[in-house]
Protein backbone atom coordinates (compact mmCIF):
# COMPACT_ATOMS: atom_id res chain seq x y z
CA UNK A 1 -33.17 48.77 -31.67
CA UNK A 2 -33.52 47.90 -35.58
CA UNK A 3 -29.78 47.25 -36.86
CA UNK A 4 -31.11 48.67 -40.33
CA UNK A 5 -30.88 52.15 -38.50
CA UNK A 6 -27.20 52.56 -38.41
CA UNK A 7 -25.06 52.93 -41.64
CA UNK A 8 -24.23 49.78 -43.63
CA UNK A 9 -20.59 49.95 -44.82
CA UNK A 10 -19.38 49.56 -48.41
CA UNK A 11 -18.28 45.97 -48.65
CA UNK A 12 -14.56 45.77 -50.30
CA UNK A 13 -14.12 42.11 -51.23
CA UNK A 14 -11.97 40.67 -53.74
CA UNK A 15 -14.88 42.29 -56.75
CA UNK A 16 -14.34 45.84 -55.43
CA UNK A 17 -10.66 45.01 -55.74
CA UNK A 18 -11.00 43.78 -59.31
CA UNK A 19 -13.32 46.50 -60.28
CA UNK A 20 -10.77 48.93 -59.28
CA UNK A 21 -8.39 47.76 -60.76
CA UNK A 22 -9.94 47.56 -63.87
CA UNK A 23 -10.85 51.29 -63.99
CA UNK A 24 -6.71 52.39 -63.02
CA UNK A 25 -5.95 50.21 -66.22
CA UNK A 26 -8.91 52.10 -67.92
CA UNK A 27 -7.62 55.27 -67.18
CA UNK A 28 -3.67 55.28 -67.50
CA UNK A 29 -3.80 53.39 -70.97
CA UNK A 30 -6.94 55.43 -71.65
CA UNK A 31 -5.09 58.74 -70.79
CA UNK A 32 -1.39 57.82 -71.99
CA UNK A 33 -2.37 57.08 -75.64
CA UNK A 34 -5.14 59.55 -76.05
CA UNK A 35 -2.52 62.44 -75.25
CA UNK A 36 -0.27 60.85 -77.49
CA UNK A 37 -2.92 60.94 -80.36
CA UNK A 38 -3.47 64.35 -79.95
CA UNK A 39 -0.18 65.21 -80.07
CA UNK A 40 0.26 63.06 -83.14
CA UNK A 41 -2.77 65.06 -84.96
CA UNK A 42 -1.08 68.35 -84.80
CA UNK A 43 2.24 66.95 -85.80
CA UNK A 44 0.81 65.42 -88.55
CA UNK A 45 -0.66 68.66 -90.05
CA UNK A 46 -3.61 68.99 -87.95
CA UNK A 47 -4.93 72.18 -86.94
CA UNK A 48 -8.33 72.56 -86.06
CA UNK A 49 -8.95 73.47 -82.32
CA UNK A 50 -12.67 72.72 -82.36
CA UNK A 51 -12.26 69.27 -83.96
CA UNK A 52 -9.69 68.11 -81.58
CA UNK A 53 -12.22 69.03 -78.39
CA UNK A 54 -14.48 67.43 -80.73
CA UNK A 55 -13.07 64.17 -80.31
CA UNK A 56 -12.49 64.73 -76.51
CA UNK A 57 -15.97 64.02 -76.25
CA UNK A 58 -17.35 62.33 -79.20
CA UNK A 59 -16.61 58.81 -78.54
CA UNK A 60 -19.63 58.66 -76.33
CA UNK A 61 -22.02 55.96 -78.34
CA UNK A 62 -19.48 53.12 -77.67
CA UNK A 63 -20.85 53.19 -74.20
CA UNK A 64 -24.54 52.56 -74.73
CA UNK A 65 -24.11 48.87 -75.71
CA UNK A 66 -21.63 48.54 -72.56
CA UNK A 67 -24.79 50.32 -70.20
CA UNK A 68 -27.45 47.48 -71.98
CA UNK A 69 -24.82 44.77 -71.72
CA UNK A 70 -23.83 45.16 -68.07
CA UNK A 71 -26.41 46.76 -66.66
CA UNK A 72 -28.18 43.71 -65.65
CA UNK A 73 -25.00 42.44 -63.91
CA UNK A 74 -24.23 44.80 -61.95
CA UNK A 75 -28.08 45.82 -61.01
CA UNK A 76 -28.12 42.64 -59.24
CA UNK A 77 -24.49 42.58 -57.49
CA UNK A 78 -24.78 46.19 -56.53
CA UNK A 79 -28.56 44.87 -54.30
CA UNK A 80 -26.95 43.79 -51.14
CA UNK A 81 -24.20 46.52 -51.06
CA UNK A 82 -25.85 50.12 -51.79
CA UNK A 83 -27.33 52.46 -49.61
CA UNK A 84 -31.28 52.76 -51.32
CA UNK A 85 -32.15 56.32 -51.73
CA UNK A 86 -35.76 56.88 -50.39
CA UNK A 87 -36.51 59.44 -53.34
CA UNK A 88 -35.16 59.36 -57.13
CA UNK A 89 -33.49 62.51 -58.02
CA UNK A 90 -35.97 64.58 -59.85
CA UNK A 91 -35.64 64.49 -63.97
CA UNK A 92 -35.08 68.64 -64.23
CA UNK A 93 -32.23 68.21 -61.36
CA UNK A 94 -30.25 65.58 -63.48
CA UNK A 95 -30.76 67.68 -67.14
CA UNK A 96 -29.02 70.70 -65.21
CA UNK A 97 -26.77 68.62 -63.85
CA UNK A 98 -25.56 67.18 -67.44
CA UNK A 99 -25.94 70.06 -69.12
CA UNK A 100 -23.63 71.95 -66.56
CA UNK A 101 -20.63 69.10 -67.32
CA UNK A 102 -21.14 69.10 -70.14
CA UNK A 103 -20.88 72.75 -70.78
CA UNK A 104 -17.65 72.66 -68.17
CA UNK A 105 -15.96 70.05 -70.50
CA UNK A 106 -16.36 72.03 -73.38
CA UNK A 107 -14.34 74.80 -71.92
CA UNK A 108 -11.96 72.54 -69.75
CA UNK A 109 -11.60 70.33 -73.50
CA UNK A 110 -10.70 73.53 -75.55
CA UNK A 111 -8.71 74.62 -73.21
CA UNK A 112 -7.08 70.91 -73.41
CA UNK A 113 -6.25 71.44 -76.94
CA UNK A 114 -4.37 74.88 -76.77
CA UNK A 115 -2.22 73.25 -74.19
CA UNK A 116 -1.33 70.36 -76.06
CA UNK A 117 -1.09 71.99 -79.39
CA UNK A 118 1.26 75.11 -78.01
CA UNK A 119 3.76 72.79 -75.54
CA UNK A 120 5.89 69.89 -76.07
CA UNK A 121 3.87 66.50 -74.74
CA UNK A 122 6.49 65.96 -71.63
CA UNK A 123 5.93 69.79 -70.85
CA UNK A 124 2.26 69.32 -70.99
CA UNK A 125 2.03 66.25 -69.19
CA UNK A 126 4.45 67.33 -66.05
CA UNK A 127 1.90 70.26 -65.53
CA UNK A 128 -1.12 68.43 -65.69
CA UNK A 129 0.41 67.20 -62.09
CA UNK A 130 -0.80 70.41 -60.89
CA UNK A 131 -4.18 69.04 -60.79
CA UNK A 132 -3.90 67.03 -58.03
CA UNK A 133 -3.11 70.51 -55.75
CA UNK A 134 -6.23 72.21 -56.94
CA UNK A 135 -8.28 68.93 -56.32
CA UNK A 136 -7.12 69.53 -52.79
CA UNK A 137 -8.39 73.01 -52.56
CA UNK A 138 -12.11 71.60 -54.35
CA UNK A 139 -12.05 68.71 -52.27
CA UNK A 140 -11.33 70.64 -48.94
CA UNK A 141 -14.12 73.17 -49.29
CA UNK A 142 -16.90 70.98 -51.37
CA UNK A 143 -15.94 66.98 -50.42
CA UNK A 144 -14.94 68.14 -46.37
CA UNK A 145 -11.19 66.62 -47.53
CA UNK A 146 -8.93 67.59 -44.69
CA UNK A 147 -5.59 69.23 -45.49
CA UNK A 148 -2.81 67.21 -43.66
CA UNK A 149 0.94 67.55 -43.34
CA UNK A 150 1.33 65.18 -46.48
CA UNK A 151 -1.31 66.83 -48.79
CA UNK A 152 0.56 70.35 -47.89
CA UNK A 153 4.11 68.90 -48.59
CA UNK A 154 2.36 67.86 -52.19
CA UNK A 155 0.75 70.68 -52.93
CA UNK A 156 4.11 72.84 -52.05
CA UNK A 157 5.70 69.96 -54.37
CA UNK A 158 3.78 70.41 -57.55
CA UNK A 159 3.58 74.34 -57.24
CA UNK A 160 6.94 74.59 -57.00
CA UNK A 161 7.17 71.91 -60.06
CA UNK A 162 4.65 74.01 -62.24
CA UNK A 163 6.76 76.68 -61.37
CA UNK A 164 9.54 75.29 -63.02
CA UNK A 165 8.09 74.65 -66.08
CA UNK A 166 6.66 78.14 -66.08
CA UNK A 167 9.97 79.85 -65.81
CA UNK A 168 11.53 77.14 -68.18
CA UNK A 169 12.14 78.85 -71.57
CA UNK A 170 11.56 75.40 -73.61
CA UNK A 171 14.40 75.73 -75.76
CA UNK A 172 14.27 72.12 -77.48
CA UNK A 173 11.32 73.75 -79.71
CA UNK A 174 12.44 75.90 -81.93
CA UNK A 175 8.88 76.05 -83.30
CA UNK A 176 7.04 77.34 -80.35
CA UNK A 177 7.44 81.64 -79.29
CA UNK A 178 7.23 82.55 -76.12
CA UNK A 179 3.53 84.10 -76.73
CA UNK A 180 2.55 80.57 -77.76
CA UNK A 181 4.50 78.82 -75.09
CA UNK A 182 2.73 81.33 -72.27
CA UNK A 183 -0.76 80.65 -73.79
CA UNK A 184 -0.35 76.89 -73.90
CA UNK A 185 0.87 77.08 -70.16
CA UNK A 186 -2.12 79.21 -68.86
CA UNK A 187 -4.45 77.17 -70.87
CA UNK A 188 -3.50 73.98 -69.69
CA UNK A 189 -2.75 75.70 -65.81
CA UNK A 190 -6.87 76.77 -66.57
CA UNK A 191 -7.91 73.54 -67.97
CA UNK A 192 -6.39 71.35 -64.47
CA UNK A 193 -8.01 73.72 -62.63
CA UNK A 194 -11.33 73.25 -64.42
CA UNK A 195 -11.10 69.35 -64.57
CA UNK A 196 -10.30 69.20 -60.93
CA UNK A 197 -13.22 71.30 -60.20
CA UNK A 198 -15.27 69.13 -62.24
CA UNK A 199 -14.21 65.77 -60.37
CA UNK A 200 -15.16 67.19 -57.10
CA UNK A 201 -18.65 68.39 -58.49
CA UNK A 202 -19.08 64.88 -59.73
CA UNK A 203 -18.16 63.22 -56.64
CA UNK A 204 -20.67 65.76 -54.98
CA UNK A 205 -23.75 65.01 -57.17
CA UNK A 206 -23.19 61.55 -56.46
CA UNK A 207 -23.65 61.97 -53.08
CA UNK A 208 -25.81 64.51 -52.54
CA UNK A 209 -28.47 64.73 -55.95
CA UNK A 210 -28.29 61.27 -57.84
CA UNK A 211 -27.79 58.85 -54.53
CA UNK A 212 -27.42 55.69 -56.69
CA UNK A 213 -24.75 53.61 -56.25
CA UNK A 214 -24.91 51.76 -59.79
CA UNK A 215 -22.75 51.21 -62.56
CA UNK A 216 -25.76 52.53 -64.77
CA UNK A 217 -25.21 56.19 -62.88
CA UNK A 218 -21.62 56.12 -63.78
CA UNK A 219 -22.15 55.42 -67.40
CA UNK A 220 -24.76 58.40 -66.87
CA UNK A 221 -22.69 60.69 -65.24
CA UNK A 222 -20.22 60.05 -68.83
CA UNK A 223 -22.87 59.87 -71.42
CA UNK A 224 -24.95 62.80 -70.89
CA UNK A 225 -22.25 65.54 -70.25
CA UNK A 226 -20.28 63.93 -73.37
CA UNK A 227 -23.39 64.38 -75.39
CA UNK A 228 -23.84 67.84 -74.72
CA UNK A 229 -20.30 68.62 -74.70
CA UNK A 230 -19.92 67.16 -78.32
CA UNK A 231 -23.28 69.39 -79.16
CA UNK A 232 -21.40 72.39 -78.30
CA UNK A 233 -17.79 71.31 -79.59
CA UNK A 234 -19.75 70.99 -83.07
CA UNK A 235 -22.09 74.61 -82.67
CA UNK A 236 -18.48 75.73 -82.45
CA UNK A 237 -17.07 73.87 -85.39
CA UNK A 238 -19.06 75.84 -87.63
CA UNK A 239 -19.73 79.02 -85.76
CA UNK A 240 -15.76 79.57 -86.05
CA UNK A 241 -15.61 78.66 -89.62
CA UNK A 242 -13.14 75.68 -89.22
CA UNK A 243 -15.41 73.40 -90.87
CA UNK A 244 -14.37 74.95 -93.64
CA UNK A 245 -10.91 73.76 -93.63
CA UNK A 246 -11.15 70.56 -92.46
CA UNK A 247 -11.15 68.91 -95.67
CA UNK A 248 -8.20 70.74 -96.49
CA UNK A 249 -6.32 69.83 -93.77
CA UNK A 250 -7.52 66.09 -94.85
CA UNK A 251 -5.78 66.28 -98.13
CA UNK A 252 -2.82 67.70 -96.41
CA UNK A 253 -2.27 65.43 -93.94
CA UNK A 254 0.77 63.85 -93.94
CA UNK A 255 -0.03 60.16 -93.42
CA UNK A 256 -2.93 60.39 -95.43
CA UNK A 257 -6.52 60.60 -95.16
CA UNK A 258 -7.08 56.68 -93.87
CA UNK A 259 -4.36 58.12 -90.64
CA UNK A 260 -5.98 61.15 -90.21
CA UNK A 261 -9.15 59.45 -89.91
CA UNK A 262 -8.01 56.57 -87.79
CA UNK A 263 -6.00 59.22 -85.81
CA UNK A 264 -9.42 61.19 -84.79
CA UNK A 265 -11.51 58.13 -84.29
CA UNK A 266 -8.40 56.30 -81.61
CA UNK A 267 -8.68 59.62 -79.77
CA UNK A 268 -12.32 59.64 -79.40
CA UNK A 269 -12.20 55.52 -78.23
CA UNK A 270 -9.46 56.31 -75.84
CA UNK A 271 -10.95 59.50 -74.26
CA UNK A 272 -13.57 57.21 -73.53
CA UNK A 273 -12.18 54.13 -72.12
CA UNK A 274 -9.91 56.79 -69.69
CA UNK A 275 -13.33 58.80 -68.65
CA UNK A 276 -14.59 55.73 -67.97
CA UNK A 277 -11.79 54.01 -65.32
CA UNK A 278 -12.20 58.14 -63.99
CA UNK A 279 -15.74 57.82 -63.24
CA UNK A 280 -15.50 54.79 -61.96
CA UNK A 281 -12.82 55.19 -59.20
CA UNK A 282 -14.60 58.37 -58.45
CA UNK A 283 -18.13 56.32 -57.58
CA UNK A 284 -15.87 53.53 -56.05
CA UNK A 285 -13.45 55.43 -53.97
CA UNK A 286 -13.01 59.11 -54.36
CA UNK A 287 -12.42 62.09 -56.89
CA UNK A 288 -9.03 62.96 -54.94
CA UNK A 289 -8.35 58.79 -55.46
CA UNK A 290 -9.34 59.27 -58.86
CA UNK A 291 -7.25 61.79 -59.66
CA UNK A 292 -4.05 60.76 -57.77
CA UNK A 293 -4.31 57.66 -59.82
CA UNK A 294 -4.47 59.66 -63.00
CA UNK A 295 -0.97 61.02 -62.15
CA UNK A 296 0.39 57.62 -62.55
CA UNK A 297 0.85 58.18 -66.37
CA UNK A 298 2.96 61.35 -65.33
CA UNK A 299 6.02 59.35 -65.62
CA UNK A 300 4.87 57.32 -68.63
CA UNK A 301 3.60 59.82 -71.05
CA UNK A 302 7.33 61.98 -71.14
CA UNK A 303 9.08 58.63 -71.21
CA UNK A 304 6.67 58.02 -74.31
CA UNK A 305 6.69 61.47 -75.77
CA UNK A 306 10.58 61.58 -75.87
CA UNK A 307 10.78 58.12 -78.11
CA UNK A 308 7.70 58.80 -80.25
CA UNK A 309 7.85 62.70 -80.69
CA UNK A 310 11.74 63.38 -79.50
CA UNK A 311 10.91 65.78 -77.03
CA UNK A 312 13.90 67.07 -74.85
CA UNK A 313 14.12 65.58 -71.44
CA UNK A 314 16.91 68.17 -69.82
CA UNK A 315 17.96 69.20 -66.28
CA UNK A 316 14.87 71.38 -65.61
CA UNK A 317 12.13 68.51 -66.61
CA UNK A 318 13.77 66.01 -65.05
CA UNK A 319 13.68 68.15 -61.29
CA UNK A 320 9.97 68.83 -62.22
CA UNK A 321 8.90 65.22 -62.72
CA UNK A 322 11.21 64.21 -59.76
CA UNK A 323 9.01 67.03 -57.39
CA UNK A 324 5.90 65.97 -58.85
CA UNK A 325 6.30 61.86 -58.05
CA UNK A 326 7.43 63.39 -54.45
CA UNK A 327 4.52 65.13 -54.70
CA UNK A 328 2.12 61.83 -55.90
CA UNK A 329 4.08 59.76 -53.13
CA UNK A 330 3.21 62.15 -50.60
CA UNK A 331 -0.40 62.17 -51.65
CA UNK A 332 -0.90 58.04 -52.06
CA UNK A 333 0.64 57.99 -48.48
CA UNK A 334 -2.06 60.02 -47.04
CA UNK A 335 -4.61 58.16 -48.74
CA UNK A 336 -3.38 55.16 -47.66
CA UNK A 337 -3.76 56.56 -43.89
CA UNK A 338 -7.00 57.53 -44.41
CA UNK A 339 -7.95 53.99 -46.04
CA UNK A 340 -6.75 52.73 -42.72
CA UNK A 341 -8.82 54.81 -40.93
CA UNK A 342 -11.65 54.25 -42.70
CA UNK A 343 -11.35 50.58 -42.84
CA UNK A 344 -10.99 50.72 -38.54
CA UNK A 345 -14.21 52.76 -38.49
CA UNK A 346 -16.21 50.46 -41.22
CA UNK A 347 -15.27 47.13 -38.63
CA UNK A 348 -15.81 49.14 -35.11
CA UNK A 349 -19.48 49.82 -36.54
CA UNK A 350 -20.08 46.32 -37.52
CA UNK A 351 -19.41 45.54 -34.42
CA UNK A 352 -21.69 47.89 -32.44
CA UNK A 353 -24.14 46.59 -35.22
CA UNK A 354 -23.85 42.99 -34.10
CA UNK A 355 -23.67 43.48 -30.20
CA UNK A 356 -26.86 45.75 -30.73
CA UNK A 357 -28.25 43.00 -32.74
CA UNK A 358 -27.42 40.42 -30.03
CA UNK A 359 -29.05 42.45 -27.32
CA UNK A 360 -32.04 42.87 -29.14
C-alpha cells in the first residue's frame, strides 16, 4: 500500500504560527481603526452613503504589488505542504464566484454604512458580536460545524446581548431618533448576518471549487470581489445622484479638504490590511476561527470610541460587552477543544502512515 493514498496533514510549525499571527494583527488593527475612520467621516460632515461603501472596497490595488512580491515565496513554501488538486477550477466557475462576493459585499458594505452612520461606534461595535452566532448557524449547515454545549451557551450569550442593545433607548445621543436608531440596528443586525454568510461561502469555495492552498488564492479570493464590489459601489454613486454633492461636502468638511481626503484614503488602506488577516485565517484555519478572532477588537473599539468620539459607556453597554466576551470565551474554548482534537487525529494518521510504510 502507497502511503501517498491516505491524507497528508497540514503541517503547523513555528511559520504557520507566525503566519497566523500576522493575519490576527492584520485584522484587529485593520478593523479597529477602519471603524474609527468611518465614524470620524460622518462626524466630520460627511454624508454620502455610497462613498463610504466606496471606500469599503476600494483599497484593492495596494494588493497587486503584495501578490507579485510574495507570490514567489510562498509558491515554493506552500510545495511540500498542500494537498494538489488534480483539476484547476474552471475560469467561468471562479468569475461567478467573484462576481457573487462581490455583489454580497456591496449590500453587506451599504448596509455597513447605515449602521455606523445611524448608532454611536460602542453601540455598533457590541452588535457586530452577533456575528459570531449567525456564523454558527452558516457554519453548521454549509462547513458541517457541530453545535456543542459551548457554541449554544455563546450564541444564547450574544442574543441576549443584541437584545440589550435593541431594547436600549441610546439616550447619550441626542442626535439620533428612534426611526434612525431602529434602522441603524436592523442594518447592521442585516449586514452581520450577510458577512457571516459570506465567510462561510468563502471557506466553502476554498474547499470545494478553487482547491488551492496558496497565498496567491487568498489575495484572489480579496481582489476580485473588491473589484467588482467597488464597480457597483461607484454605478451607485452616480445612479443615486450623490456624486453630485460630494464636492460640496468637500468644501464643508470640517478639517478641511487635505482630512477629508486623507480620511477616505486611511479607510480604504485599512479595510484592506483587515480583509486581508480575514482571508487569511480563513485559508489557514477556519471562517468560524476567523471570525471569533475578529471579535477581539469588541473590547477595543468602545474603549476607543468613548476617548476619541465620547460615546457613553453606561450600565446597559457595559452588561452587553460583559455577555458578549462570555460569549467569545465560550467560543475560543470550544475551538481550542476541537484544535486538540484535531491535532490527536493529524498524529494518529501519521502514524498509521508510517507503520503502513514500514510494512510495505
Amino acid at each position: 500500500m502507497d502511503n501517498h493514498d491516505l491524507p497528508h496533514p497540514r503541517t503547523r510549525g513555528y511559520k504557520w504560527v507566525i503566519r497566523v499571527a500576522l493575519y490576527i494583527l492584520f485584522l484587529l488593527s485593520g478593523q479597529s481603526a477602519a471603524t474609527l475612520l468611518g465614524r470620524l467621516y460622518y462626524d466630520e460632515g460627511g454624508n454620502s452613503k455610497w462613498m463610504a461603501t466606496f471606500v469599503q472596497s476600494a483599497g484593492f490595488p495596494i494588493l497587486v504589488p503584495l501578490l507579485i512580491f510574495f507570490l514567489p515565496m510562498f509558491s515554493k513554501s506552500n510545495k511540500s505542504t498542500r494537498t494538489q488538486s488534480p483539476t484547476k477550477p474552471k475560469l467561468s466557475s471562479l468569475a461567478f464566484l467573484y462576481l457573487a462576493f462581490g455583489l454580497l459585499l456591496t449590500g453587506d458594505n451599504m448596509m455597513y454604512s447605515y449602521g455606523l452612520l445611524y448608532l454611536p461606534v460602542s453601540t455598533y461595535s457590541l452588535l457586530c458580536a452577533i456575528q459570531l452566532a449567525f456564523n454558527a448557524l452558516f457554519s453548521f449547515f454549509l462547513n458541517s460545524q457541530k453545535f456543542t454545549p459551548f457554541i449554544l451557551n455563546s450564541l444564547v450569550l450574544l442574543t441576549v446581548s443584541a437584545s440589550l442593545l435593541a431594547v436600549h433607548s441610546d439616550s447619550d445621543s441626542a442626535k439620533i431618533s428612534r426611526a434612525k436608531y431602529a434602522i441603524g440596528f436592523l442594518c447592521t443586525l442585516g449586514a452581520s448576518a450577510t458577512y457571516s454568510l459570506y465567510l462561510s461561502l468563502v471557506q466553502l469555495s476554498f474547499e470545494k471549487v478553487i482547491k488551492r492552498e496558496t497565498f496567491s488564492a487568498v489575495l484572489d479570493m480579496q481582489i476580485y470581489p473588491s473589484f467588482v464590489a467597488t464597480c457597483a459601489c461607484v454605478v451607485g454613486l452616480f445612479a443615486s445622484g450623490e456624486w453630485r454633492k460630494l464636492g460640496d461636502e468637500m468644501k464643508a468638511y470640517k478639517e478641511g479638504r487635505g482630512s477629508y481626503l486623507m480620511t477616505l484614503i486611511w479607510t480604504a488602506l485599512t479595510w484592506q490590511i483587515s480583509s486581508v488577516g480575514l482571508l487569511g485565517l480563513i485559508f489557514e484555519v477556519s471562517s468560524l476561527f476567523s471570525n471569533v478572532i475578529s471579535t477581539l477588537a469588541l473590547p477595543i473599539v468602545p474603549i476607543l470610541a468613548v476617548l476619541f468620539f465620547h460615546d457613553k459607556m453606561d450600565g446597559i453597554k457595559v452588561m452587553a460587552m460583559i455577555l458578549a466576551i462570555w460569549g467569545f470565551i465560550s467560543y475560543i474554548y470550544q475551538h481550542y477543544l476541537d484544535d486538540t482534537k484535531s491535532r490527536k487525529e493529524e498524529t494518529d494518521v501519521t502514524e498509521v502512515s508510517r507503520g503502513t510504510t514500514e510494512m510495505c
